[in-house]
């Protein structure tokens, strides 16, 4: 056992260094530059409760328990965790038991004893074997490391699926509320159009000359009413999309009638430092875990270039009758070691190691791309919030 994992070949994984940037704003952008990231920018409790909508909270509960994408992500996580446990189990000694009973006729001719009868006997046996791979070059440890990193990647993908689901549910709920408000506004405008037409009709009945005004009013009513069906279709689509997120067909579930008044804008929007974002955002952590797994696979491929040493031992009890099966004279044993070393394989093993190295470089590039995409998304959101503030200020000045 002292030889176990004498060395672990292959590169050791090192987490990529976080970016040195202190913010997300593009150089020269004064609007987003006013946002100050915080190292402790994490919401307390479920983030959507900051919107203050009990109806949204109830729908979130249904979605988290019924969404199929989240269920698939959870199942993939359990699979990866089971595979990690299997790899860890392969690193332990293996113990097997065997038992048998057979009746056979012994051919004495094969022993060069002609003329003797071939006896028929009963043979009973029971025994066990123990084997252990010394893993001298650490290939087994690298396989465990690979499986652990893959399980971590699936855990982060499950967390990303959770965030994607909850954000999609909130967006559809707010979209429903916004569309209902727009439809209510259009219906109120159409009602005003109809009221104007009624006034013109009464004027006509009183002898006034308002034919042109009546025609114009009817045209305006028709124009405003024509705007309603597209908004109604968008509202239906938003409700159907929310039903899909909840995990139910539209015919079996009805979305709540969300109202804009039922949502409260959050008092504070937490913004993490870039160095904290790369250590907290699930898609970045999943890409990092993929890079870790591919780095460990280089060690697996490297260990395959070296000899493999396995120890084994066994004991067997064999007898012609069950009663004498466990007597001392019926016992047999063996122990030893086996070495298997690659001699010639046409360069396949070294090619696999080069392939593993290339895969690790690709994973690092994907990780870096994921970080850049995440920073871009945060910058887009911050500038959108800044420009929304500008628009609200302009609207307030216009109404003053």
Protein backbone atom coordinates (compact mmCIF):
# COMPACT_ATOMS: atom_id res chain seq x y z
CA UNK A 1 0.00 0.00 0.00
CA UNK A 2 2.95 2.31 0.48
CA UNK A 3 3.31 2.46 -3.31
CA UNK A 4 -0.23 3.71 -3.79
CA UNK A 5 -0.31 6.90 -5.88
CA UNK A 6 3.45 7.42 -5.63
CA UNK A 7 2.94 10.23 -8.10
CA UNK A 8 -0.04 11.83 -9.76
CA UNK A 9 0.86 12.65 -13.32
CA UNK A 10 -0.69 15.43 -15.34
CA UNK A 11 -1.25 19.13 -14.56
CA UNK A 12 -2.96 20.20 -11.36
CA UNK A 13 -5.98 22.44 -11.88
CA UNK A 14 -5.67 26.10 -10.92
CA UNK A 15 -8.71 28.37 -10.86
CA UNK A 16 -8.44 31.19 -13.40
CA UNK A 17 -7.65 34.49 -11.73
CA UNK A 18 -10.63 36.86 -11.37
CA UNK A 19 -10.56 40.00 -13.52
CA UNK A 20 -8.83 43.04 -12.12
CA UNK A 21 -11.66 45.36 -13.24
CA UNK A 22 -13.50 47.23 -10.49
CA UNK A 23 -16.72 47.77 -12.47
CA UNK A 24 -18.72 46.87 -15.55
CA UNK A 25 -19.09 50.23 -17.30
CA UNK A 26 -17.44 50.83 -20.65
CA UNK A 27 -14.70 53.42 -20.53
CA UNK A 28 -16.20 56.87 -21.08
CA UNK A 29 -19.79 55.85 -20.21
CA UNK A 30 -20.84 58.34 -17.51
CA UNK A 31 -24.29 56.84 -16.90
CA UNK A 32 -23.29 53.30 -15.91
CA UNK A 33 -20.15 54.56 -14.21
CA UNK A 34 -22.31 55.93 -11.40
CA UNK A 35 -23.21 52.42 -10.21
CA UNK A 36 -21.03 51.25 -7.34
CA UNK A 37 -20.55 47.46 -7.13
CA UNK A 38 -20.40 45.87 -3.69
CA UNK A 39 -18.53 42.73 -2.59
CA UNK A 40 -21.58 41.61 -0.55
CA UNK A 41 -24.25 42.26 -3.19
CA UNK A 42 -26.54 39.28 -2.62
CA UNK A 43 -30.30 39.47 -2.00
CA UNK A 44 -31.64 38.11 1.26
CA UNK A 45 -33.99 35.22 0.50
CA UNK A 46 -35.62 34.50 -2.88
CA UNK A 47 -34.84 37.47 -5.10
CA UNK A 48 -38.32 37.84 -6.61
CA UNK A 49 -39.87 38.63 -3.22
CA UNK A 50 -38.28 42.07 -3.54
CA UNK A 51 -41.04 42.74 -6.12
CA UNK A 52 -43.65 42.44 -3.36
CA UNK A 53 -46.16 40.27 -5.25
CA UNK A 54 -47.81 37.38 -3.34
CA UNK A 55 -49.35 36.17 -6.61
CA UNK A 56 -45.91 35.95 -8.21
CA UNK A 57 -44.57 34.12 -5.16
CA UNK A 58 -47.35 31.52 -5.47
CA UNK A 59 -46.67 30.97 -9.18
CA UNK A 60 -42.95 30.61 -8.44
CA UNK A 61 -43.73 27.77 -6.05
CA UNK A 62 -45.72 25.96 -8.74
CA UNK A 63 -43.00 26.51 -11.34
CA UNK A 64 -40.18 25.27 -9.12
CA UNK A 65 -42.06 22.05 -8.39
CA UNK A 66 -43.45 21.43 -11.89
CA UNK A 67 -40.98 22.79 -14.43
CA UNK A 68 -39.53 20.04 -16.64
CA UNK A 69 -36.26 21.82 -17.40
CA UNK A 70 -35.44 22.13 -13.71
CA UNK A 71 -36.44 18.49 -13.17
CA UNK A 72 -34.09 17.40 -15.97
CA UNK A 73 -31.25 19.47 -14.51
CA UNK A 74 -31.79 17.90 -11.08
CA UNK A 75 -31.76 14.41 -12.62
CA UNK A 76 -28.53 15.17 -14.49
CA UNK A 77 -26.99 16.33 -11.22
CA UNK A 78 -27.98 13.10 -9.45
CA UNK A 79 -26.52 11.10 -12.34
CA UNK A 80 -23.20 12.97 -12.15
CA UNK A 81 -23.05 12.52 -8.37
CA UNK A 82 -23.68 8.77 -8.75
CA UNK A 83 -20.90 8.52 -11.34
CA UNK A 84 -18.54 10.31 -8.95
CA UNK A 85 -19.39 7.80 -6.20
CA UNK A 86 -18.76 4.97 -8.69
CA UNK A 87 -15.30 6.34 -9.51
CA UNK A 88 -14.49 6.64 -5.81
CA UNK A 89 -15.64 3.04 -5.32
CA UNK A 90 -13.28 1.86 -8.06
CA UNK A 91 -10.38 3.24 -6.02
CA UNK A 92 -11.09 0.85 -3.13
CA UNK A 93 -10.05 -2.81 -2.84
CA UNK A 94 -12.41 -5.24 -4.55
CA UNK A 95 -13.61 -8.34 -2.70
CA UNK A 96 -15.47 -11.11 -4.53
CA UNK A 97 -16.90 -14.42 -3.36
CA UNK A 98 -17.59 -17.57 -5.34
CA UNK A 99 -19.22 -20.92 -4.72
CA UNK A 100 -19.90 -23.88 -6.94
CA UNK A 101 -21.06 -27.49 -7.11
CA UNK A 102 -20.54 -29.69 -10.14
CA UNK A 103 -20.49 -33.30 -11.24
CA UNK A 104 -17.84 -34.27 -13.76
CA UNK A 105 -16.19 -37.28 -15.36
CA UNK A 106 -12.39 -37.18 -15.36
CA UNK A 107 -10.75 -38.44 -18.54
CA UNK A 108 -7.65 -40.32 -17.32
CA UNK A 109 -6.37 -40.70 -20.87
CA UNK A 110 -5.27 -37.04 -20.93
CA UNK A 111 -2.91 -37.78 -18.02
CA UNK A 112 -1.18 -40.55 -20.01
CA UNK A 113 -2.62 -43.40 -17.91
CA UNK A 114 -4.27 -45.71 -20.44
CA UNK A 115 -6.30 -48.63 -19.22
CA UNK A 116 -7.58 -46.97 -16.08
CA UNK A 117 -11.30 -46.20 -15.79
CA UNK A 118 -12.42 -42.58 -15.89
CA UNK A 119 -14.13 -41.85 -12.57
CA UNK A 120 -17.17 -39.61 -12.11
CA UNK A 121 -16.99 -37.29 -9.10
CA UNK A 122 -18.85 -34.52 -7.34
CA UNK A 123 -16.81 -31.35 -6.70
CA UNK A 124 -17.77 -28.63 -4.25
CA UNK A 125 -15.95 -25.32 -3.86
CA UNK A 126 -16.22 -22.01 -2.07
CA UNK A 127 -13.76 -19.14 -1.96
CA UNK A 128 -13.00 -15.47 -2.25
CA UNK A 129 -10.59 -13.08 -3.93
CA UNK A 130 -9.24 -9.64 -3.09
CA UNK A 131 -7.65 -7.30 -5.64
CA UNK A 132 -6.35 -3.77 -5.50
CA UNK A 133 -4.98 -1.39 -8.13
CA UNK A 134 -2.00 0.45 -6.66
CA UNK A 135 -2.63 3.43 -8.96
CA UNK A 136 1.09 4.20 -8.87
CA UNK A 137 0.80 7.06 -11.37
CA UNK A 138 -2.50 8.50 -10.12
CA UNK A 139 -4.74 7.71 -13.08
CA UNK A 140 -7.49 6.56 -10.72
CA UNK A 141 -7.21 9.72 -8.65
CA UNK A 142 -7.48 11.80 -11.81
CA UNK A 143 -10.63 9.88 -12.79
CA UNK A 144 -12.15 10.66 -9.40
CA UNK A 145 -11.14 14.30 -9.84
CA UNK A 146 -12.74 14.36 -13.29
CA UNK A 147 -15.99 12.89 -12.01
CA UNK A 148 -16.07 15.34 -9.10
CA UNK A 149 -15.60 18.30 -11.42
CA UNK A 150 -18.34 17.00 -13.72
CA UNK A 151 -20.69 16.70 -10.74
CA UNK A 152 -19.85 20.28 -9.76
CA UNK A 153 -20.57 21.43 -13.32
CA UNK A 154 -23.99 19.77 -13.22
CA UNK A 155 -24.70 21.33 -9.82
CA UNK A 156 -23.98 24.76 -11.27
CA UNK A 157 -26.12 24.05 -14.34
CA UNK A 158 -28.96 23.10 -12.02
CA UNK A 159 -28.47 26.42 -10.20
CA UNK A 160 -28.46 28.23 -13.55
CA UNK A 161 -31.68 26.46 -14.55
CA UNK A 162 -33.25 27.67 -11.28
CA UNK A 163 -32.24 31.27 -11.96
CA UNK A 164 -33.37 31.10 -15.59
CA UNK A 165 -36.74 29.68 -14.59
CA UNK A 166 -37.42 32.21 -11.84
CA UNK A 167 -36.39 35.13 -14.04
CA UNK A 168 -38.55 33.87 -16.94
CA UNK A 169 -41.55 33.46 -14.63
CA UNK A 170 -41.11 36.99 -13.28
CA UNK A 171 -40.72 38.44 -16.79
CA UNK A 172 -43.87 36.72 -18.06
CA UNK A 173 -45.83 37.84 -14.98
CA UNK A 174 -44.75 41.46 -15.48
CA UNK A 175 -45.47 41.14 -19.21
CA UNK A 176 -49.00 39.94 -18.44
CA UNK A 177 -49.50 42.88 -16.09
CA UNK A 178 -48.16 45.34 -18.68
CA UNK A 179 -50.31 43.96 -21.50
CA UNK A 180 -53.42 44.03 -19.32
CA UNK A 181 -52.68 47.68 -18.51
CA UNK A 182 -52.23 48.50 -22.20
CA UNK A 183 -55.46 46.71 -23.11
CA UNK A 184 -57.33 48.55 -20.35
CA UNK A 185 -55.96 51.86 -21.66
CA UNK A 186 -57.02 51.06 -25.23
CA UNK A 187 -60.47 50.00 -24.03
CA UNK A 188 -60.80 53.30 -22.15
CA UNK A 189 -59.77 55.21 -25.29
CA UNK A 190 -62.32 53.26 -27.34
CA UNK A 191 -64.98 54.06 -24.74
CA UNK A 192 -64.10 57.76 -25.04
CA UNK A 193 -64.36 57.46 -28.83
CA UNK A 194 -67.81 55.94 -28.47
CA UNK A 195 -68.84 58.67 -26.03
CA UNK A 196 -67.75 61.32 -28.56
CA UNK A 197 -69.76 59.58 -31.29
CA UNK A 198 -72.82 59.54 -29.03
CA UNK A 199 -72.42 63.28 -28.38
CA UNK A 200 -72.22 63.94 -32.13
CA UNK A 201 -75.31 61.81 -32.75
CA UNK A 202 -77.28 63.73 -30.17
CA UNK A 203 -76.16 66.96 -31.82
CA UNK A 204 -77.31 65.63 -35.19
CA UNK A 205 -80.66 64.67 -33.71
CA UNK A 206 -81.05 68.19 -32.36
CA UNK A 207 -80.64 69.56 -35.87
CA UNK A 208 -76.95 70.29 -35.83
CA UNK A 209 -74.75 69.71 -38.84
CA UNK A 210 -72.11 67.29 -37.56
CA UNK A 211 -71.91 64.66 -40.32
CA UNK A 212 -68.18 65.17 -40.83
CA UNK A 213 -67.52 64.94 -37.11
CA UNK A 214 -69.59 61.75 -36.90
CA UNK A 215 -67.66 60.13 -39.73
CA UNK A 216 -64.34 61.16 -38.20
CA UNK A 217 -65.37 59.80 -34.80
CA UNK A 218 -66.38 56.42 -36.23
CA UNK A 219 -63.08 56.17 -38.09
CA UNK A 220 -61.15 56.95 -34.92
CA UNK A 221 -63.13 54.33 -32.98
CA UNK A 222 -62.44 51.69 -35.62
CA UNK A 223 -58.74 52.60 -35.65
CA UNK A 224 -58.43 52.34 -31.86
CA UNK A 225 -60.43 49.08 -31.72
CA UNK A 226 -58.12 47.58 -34.35
CA UNK A 227 -55.25 47.91 -31.88
CA UNK A 228 -56.91 45.59 -29.35
CA UNK A 229 -56.65 42.14 -31.06
CA UNK A 230 -52.81 42.17 -31.39
CA UNK A 231 -52.48 43.03 -27.71
CA UNK A 232 -55.01 40.33 -26.85
CA UNK A 233 -52.96 37.79 -28.80
CA UNK A 234 -49.77 38.86 -27.01
CA UNK A 235 -51.55 38.48 -23.67
CA UNK A 236 -52.68 34.95 -24.58
CA UNK A 237 -49.15 34.03 -25.63
CA UNK A 238 -47.72 35.36 -22.36
CA UNK A 239 -50.24 33.31 -20.37
CA UNK A 240 -49.43 30.20 -22.42
CA UNK A 241 -45.70 30.77 -21.89
CA UNK A 242 -46.25 31.05 -18.15
CA UNK A 243 -48.23 27.79 -18.15
CA UNK A 244 -45.30 26.10 -19.92
CA UNK A 245 -42.91 27.39 -17.26
CA UNK A 246 -45.21 26.04 -14.55
CA UNK A 247 -45.14 22.67 -16.32
CA UNK A 248 -48.82 22.44 -17.26
CA UNK A 249 -50.76 22.66 -20.53
CA UNK A 250 -52.66 25.93 -21.07
CA UNK A 251 -55.96 24.03 -20.92
CA UNK A 252 -55.20 22.80 -17.39
CA UNK A 253 -53.89 25.99 -15.79
CA UNK A 254 -54.87 29.64 -15.76
CA UNK A 255 -52.38 32.40 -15.10
CA UNK A 256 -53.32 34.95 -12.43
CA UNK A 257 -54.49 38.38 -13.57
CA UNK A 258 -51.33 40.23 -12.61
CA UNK A 259 -51.60 44.01 -12.25
CA UNK A 260 -48.80 46.53 -12.39
CA UNK A 261 -50.03 47.91 -9.06
CA UNK A 262 -49.22 44.51 -7.53
CA UNK A 263 -45.51 44.94 -8.16
CA UNK A 264 -43.20 47.19 -6.17
CA UNK A 265 -39.87 48.22 -7.70
CA UNK A 266 -37.00 46.96 -5.54
CA UNK A 267 -35.53 49.61 -3.30
CA UNK A 268 -32.01 48.53 -4.16
CA UNK A 269 -30.49 46.52 -7.02
CA UNK A 270 -27.41 44.66 -5.76
CA UNK A 271 -24.43 44.73 -8.12
CA UNK A 272 -21.45 42.46 -7.42
CA UNK A 273 -17.84 43.29 -8.02
CA UNK A 274 -16.46 41.55 -11.12
CA UNK A 275 -14.15 39.49 -8.91
CA UNK A 276 -17.17 38.32 -6.89
CA UNK A 277 -19.33 37.68 -9.95
CA UNK A 278 -16.97 35.04 -11.36
CA UNK A 279 -17.10 33.20 -8.03
CA UNK A 280 -20.90 33.30 -7.72
CA UNK A 281 -22.59 33.21 -11.15
CA UNK A 282 -23.65 29.62 -12.00
CA UNK A 283 -22.90 29.71 -15.73
CA UNK A 284 -19.35 30.92 -15.01
CA UNK A 285 -18.85 28.31 -12.29
CA UNK A 286 -20.16 25.57 -14.61
CA UNK A 287 -17.67 26.61 -17.30
CA UNK A 288 -14.91 26.63 -14.68
CA UNK A 289 -15.86 23.11 -13.55
CA UNK A 290 -15.82 21.91 -17.17
CA UNK A 291 -12.30 23.33 -17.48
CA UNK A 292 -11.34 21.53 -14.26
CA UNK A 293 -12.69 18.21 -15.58
CA UNK A 294 -10.85 18.55 -18.88
CA UNK A 295 -7.62 19.43 -17.06
CA UNK A 296 -7.95 16.27 -14.95
CA UNK A 297 -8.53 14.22 -18.12
CA UNK A 298 -5.00 15.16 -19.21
CA UNK A 299 -3.77 13.31 -16.11
CA UNK A 300 -5.92 10.29 -16.97
CA UNK A 301 -4.49 10.17 -20.50
CA UNK A 302 -0.95 10.64 -19.17
CA UNK A 303 -1.30 7.83 -16.61
CA UNK A 304 -2.37 5.47 -19.41
CA UNK A 305 1.17 5.83 -20.82
CA UNK A 306 2.70 4.17 -17.74
CA UNK A 307 2.53 0.66 -16.23
CA UNK A 308 -0.41 -0.44 -14.13
CA UNK A 309 0.28 -2.61 -11.06
CA UNK A 310 -2.41 -4.71 -9.41
CA UNK A 311 -2.19 -6.91 -6.29
CA UNK A 312 -4.42 -9.91 -5.76
CA UNK A 313 -4.99 -12.75 -3.29
CA UNK A 314 -7.46 -15.58 -3.04
CA UNK A 315 -8.48 -18.59 -0.98
CA UNK A 316 -10.47 -21.60 -2.17
CA UNK A 317 -11.95 -24.57 -0.33
CA UNK A 318 -12.53 -27.59 -2.63
CA UNK A 319 -13.76 -31.06 -1.67
CA UNK A 320 -15.51 -34.12 -3.06
CA UNK A 321 -18.15 -34.03 -0.31
CA UNK A 322 -19.87 -31.12 1.41
CA UNK A 323 -18.84 -32.44 4.82
CA UNK A 324 -15.14 -32.09 4.12
CA UNK A 325 -15.40 -28.76 2.31
CA UNK A 326 -14.08 -26.71 5.21
CA UNK A 327 -11.36 -29.07 6.39
CA UNK A 328 -7.75 -27.87 6.36
CA UNK A 329 -6.78 -30.39 3.70
CA UNK A 330 -9.38 -28.89 1.32
CA UNK A 331 -7.93 -25.39 1.37
CA UNK A 332 -5.92 -23.67 -1.32
CA UNK A 333 -4.70 -20.11 -1.74
CA UNK A 334 -2.83 -17.78 -4.00
CA UNK A 335 -1.46 -14.26 -3.93
CA UNK A 336 0.68 -12.14 -6.18
CA UNK A 337 0.87 -9.10 -8.35
CA UNK A 338 0.40 -8.26 -12.00
CA UNK A 339 1.95 -5.54 -14.11
CA UNK A 340 0.60 -4.36 -17.44
CA UNK A 341 2.60 -1.84 -19.44
CA UNK A 342 1.95 -0.37 -22.89
CA UNK A 343 4.73 -1.26 -25.33
CA UNK A 344 3.40 -0.41 -28.77
CA UNK A 345 0.00 1.02 -29.67
CA UNK A 346 0.68 2.96 -32.85
CA UNK A 347 0.92 6.27 -31.00
CA UNK A 348 -2.73 6.06 -29.90
CA UNK A 349 -2.08 6.81 -26.22
CA UNK A 350 0.04 9.89 -26.90
CA UNK A 351 -2.52 11.09 -29.43
CA UNK A 352 -5.22 10.78 -26.76
CA UNK A 353 -3.12 12.85 -24.39
CA UNK A 354 -2.67 15.56 -27.04
CA UNK A 355 -6.42 15.47 -27.65
CA UNK A 356 -7.04 15.92 -23.90
CA UNK A 357 -4.67 18.89 -23.83
CA UNK A 358 -6.46 20.49 -26.78
CA UNK A 359 -9.82 19.90 -25.10
CA UNK A 360 -8.59 21.64 -21.95
CA UNK A 361 -7.46 24.65 -23.98
CA UNK A 362 -10.89 24.76 -25.63
CA UNK A 363 -12.57 24.62 -22.20
CA UNK A 364 -10.43 27.51 -20.98
CA UNK A 365 -11.44 29.56 -24.02
CA UNK A 366 -15.12 28.75 -23.39
CA UNK A 367 -14.71 29.79 -19.75
CA UNK A 368 -13.17 33.10 -20.78
CA UNK A 369 -15.97 33.66 -23.32
CA UNK A 370 -18.58 32.92 -20.64
CA UNK A 371 -17.00 35.50 -18.33
CA UNK A 372 -16.98 38.12 -21.10
CA UNK A 373 -20.61 37.38 -21.98
CA UNK A 374 -21.62 37.67 -18.31
CA UNK A 375 -19.89 41.03 -17.95
CA UNK A 376 -21.55 42.25 -21.15
CA UNK A 377 -24.99 41.22 -19.86
CA UNK A 378 -24.43 43.06 -16.58
CA UNK A 379 -23.23 46.16 -18.43
CA UNK A 380 -26.31 46.03 -20.70
CA UNK A 381 -28.64 45.85 -17.71
CA UNK A 382 -26.92 48.69 -15.87
CA UNK A 383 -27.00 51.00 -18.89
CA UNK A 384 -30.64 50.07 -19.55
CA UNK A 385 -31.53 51.03 -15.97
CA UNK A 386 -29.63 54.29 -16.34
CA UNK A 387 -31.43 55.20 -19.57
CA UNK A 388 -34.79 54.23 -18.04
CA UNK A 389 -34.06 56.70 -15.24
CA UNK A 390 -33.37 59.36 -17.87
CA UNK A 391 -36.68 58.64 -19.59
CA UNK A 392 -38.65 58.76 -16.33
CA UNK A 393 -37.03 62.08 -15.43
CA UNK A 394 -37.91 63.46 -18.87
CA UNK A 395 -41.53 62.27 -18.52
CA UNK A 396 -41.78 63.91 -15.10
CA UNK A 397 -40.49 67.22 -16.48
CA UNK A 398 -42.93 67.00 -19.40
CA UNK A 399 -45.89 66.55 -17.02
CA UNK A 400 -44.76 69.36 -14.70
